[in-house]
Backbone as numpy.savetxt, mean C-alpha at the origin, in Angstrom:
# Nx Ny Nz CAx CAy CAz Cx Cy Cz
-22.22 8.37 3.57 -21.80 7.75 2.33 -20.58 6.86 2.56
-20.50 5.75 1.84 -19.34 4.86 2.02 -18.08 5.48 1.42
-16.95 5.01 1.92 -15.66 5.44 1.38 -15.37 4.61 0.14
-15.03 5.26 -0.95 -14.72 4.58 -2.21 -13.33 4.95 -2.68
-12.79 4.18 -3.61 -11.51 4.52 -4.22 -11.73 5.58 -5.29
-11.06 6.70 -5.14 -11.07 7.75 -6.16 -9.99 7.42 -7.19
-8.85 6.92 -6.69 -7.76 6.44 -7.55 -7.29 5.13 -6.97
-7.47 4.04 -7.72 -7.11 2.72 -7.23 -5.62 2.45 -7.39
-5.18 1.36 -6.75 -3.78 0.94 -6.88 -3.47 0.62 -8.33
-2.26 0.93 -8.74 -1.78 0.58 -10.08 -0.75 -0.52 -9.94
-0.72 -1.43 -10.92 0.29 -2.48 -10.93 1.67 -1.84 -11.07
2.59 -2.34 -10.29 3.98 -1.87 -10.34 4.88 -3.08 -10.56
5.90 -2.92 -11.35 6.89 -3.98 -11.54 8.23 -3.50 -11.02
8.93 -4.41 -10.32 10.24 -4.08 -9.78 11.03 -5.37 -9.63
12.33 -5.24 -9.54 13.21 -6.39 -9.38 13.25 -6.84 -7.92
13.54 -8.13 -7.70 13.72 -8.62 -6.34 14.83 -7.80 -5.68
14.65 -7.48 -4.40 15.63 -6.72 -3.66 15.45 -5.21 -3.76
14.63 -4.76 -4.72 14.38 -3.33 -4.90 13.27 -2.88 -3.95
12.89 -1.61 -4.07 11.80 -1.04 -3.27 10.72 -0.52 -4.20
9.50 -0.45 -3.70 8.39 0.08 -4.49 7.42 0.78 -3.53
6.72 1.80 -4.04 5.71 2.49 -3.25 4.38 2.41 -3.99
3.36 1.90 -3.31 2.01 1.80 -3.85 1.17 2.90 -3.21
0.25 3.49 -3.97 -0.60 4.52 -3.38 -2.01 4.43 -3.95
-2.96 4.92 -3.17 -4.35 5.00 -3.60 -4.96 6.26 -3.00
-6.05 6.70 -3.61 -6.75 7.89 -3.11 -8.20 7.53 -2.85
-8.70 7.96 -1.71 -10.08 7.68 -1.30 -10.96 8.90 -1.52
-12.28 8.67 -1.52 -13.20 9.79 -1.69 -13.28 10.66 -0.44
-12.93 10.09 0.72 -12.85 10.86 1.96 -11.88 10.16 2.90
-11.38 10.89 3.88 -10.41 10.33 4.81 -10.98 9.17 5.61
-10.27 8.07 5.67 -10.66 6.89 6.44 -9.41 6.06 6.68
-9.37 5.29 7.76 -8.20 4.44 8.01 -8.08 3.37 6.91
-6.86 3.09 6.50 -6.59 2.10 5.46 -5.82 0.94 6.09
-6.23 -0.29 5.75 -5.55 -1.48 6.23 -4.94 -2.17 5.00
-3.63 -2.33 4.99 -2.93 -2.96 3.87 -2.79 -4.44 4.13
-3.02 -5.27 3.08 -2.94 -6.72 3.21 -2.22 -7.32 2.02
-1.62 -8.47 2.24 -1.17 -9.35 1.17 -1.97 -10.63 1.40
-2.94 -10.87 0.51 -3.86 -11.98 0.72 -4.62 -11.72 2.01
-4.75 -12.72 2.88 -5.47 -12.51 4.15 -4.61 -11.86 5.24
-3.30 -11.76 5.01 -2.37 -11.26 6.03 -2.37 -9.74 6.08
-2.69 -9.19 7.27 -2.64 -7.74 7.48 -1.19 -7.35 7.72
-0.72 -6.34 6.97 0.66 -5.89 7.11 0.80 -4.93 8.29
1.91 -5.06 8.98 2.22 -4.17 10.09 3.48 -3.37 9.73
3.55 -2.15 10.22 4.72 -1.31 9.95 5.98 -1.99 10.49
7.04 -1.97 9.67 8.30 -2.60 10.05 9.40 -2.00 9.16
10.60 -2.58 9.24 11.67 -2.14 8.35 11.30 -2.41 6.89
10.53 -3.47 6.66 10.14 -3.86 5.30 8.94 -3.07 4.79
7.92 -2.89 5.63 6.68 -2.23 5.23 6.52 -0.90 5.96
6.35 0.17 5.19 6.14 1.49 5.79 4.85 2.06 5.22
3.91 2.40 6.11 2.63 2.95 5.70 2.58 4.43 6.04
1.96 5.19 5.14 1.80 6.62 5.35 0.43 7.01 4.85
-0.23 7.90 5.56 -1.53 8.38 5.11 -1.65 9.86 5.39
-2.05 10.61 4.38 -2.25 12.05 4.50 -3.59 12.38 3.87
-4.56 12.72 4.70 -5.89 13.03 4.20 -6.50 11.85 3.49
-6.75 11.99 2.18 -7.40 10.92 1.42 -6.42 10.05 0.64
-5.12 10.31 0.79 -4.10 9.52 0.08 -3.38 8.59 1.05
-3.30 7.30 0.66 -2.61 6.30 1.47 -1.48 5.70 0.65
-0.33 5.47 1.30 0.83 4.90 0.61 1.40 3.73 1.41
1.88 2.75 0.67 2.58 1.61 1.25 3.91 1.48 0.53
5.01 1.57 1.28 6.35 1.36 0.72 6.82 -0.02 1.16
7.31 -0.79 0.19 7.82 -2.13 0.47 9.30 -2.14 0.08
10.15 -2.51 1.03 11.60 -2.57 0.79 12.01 -4.02 0.61
13.16 -4.22 -0.03 13.73 -5.57 -0.21 12.67 -6.53 -0.76
12.13 -6.21 -1.93 11.05 -7.00 -2.52 11.44 -8.48 -2.69
10.45 -9.33 -2.43 10.59 -10.77 -2.63 9.40 -11.23 -3.47
9.50 -12.43 -4.03 8.41 -12.97 -4.85 7.11 -12.99 -4.06
7.16 -13.29 -2.78 5.94 -13.37 -1.97 5.25 -12.02 -1.80
5.90 -10.92 -2.16 5.29 -9.60 -2.07 4.38 -9.29 -3.25
4.35 -10.17 -4.25 3.53 -9.93 -5.44 2.04 -9.90 -5.10
């Protein structure tokens, strides 16, 4: 069976310079690739990815307009 979203991403609002954490839940464990448009995000001081079982999280620090 394909992996589906059990709980999809929710829109979050935050001020420039702040931090935000996005999360989603899958129907079964699978690797998650985070993107902004076509650009695949890589772990760094700005982007931190975490995955535990079927839940995946992306934390973005020092928000900028381009992170929308």
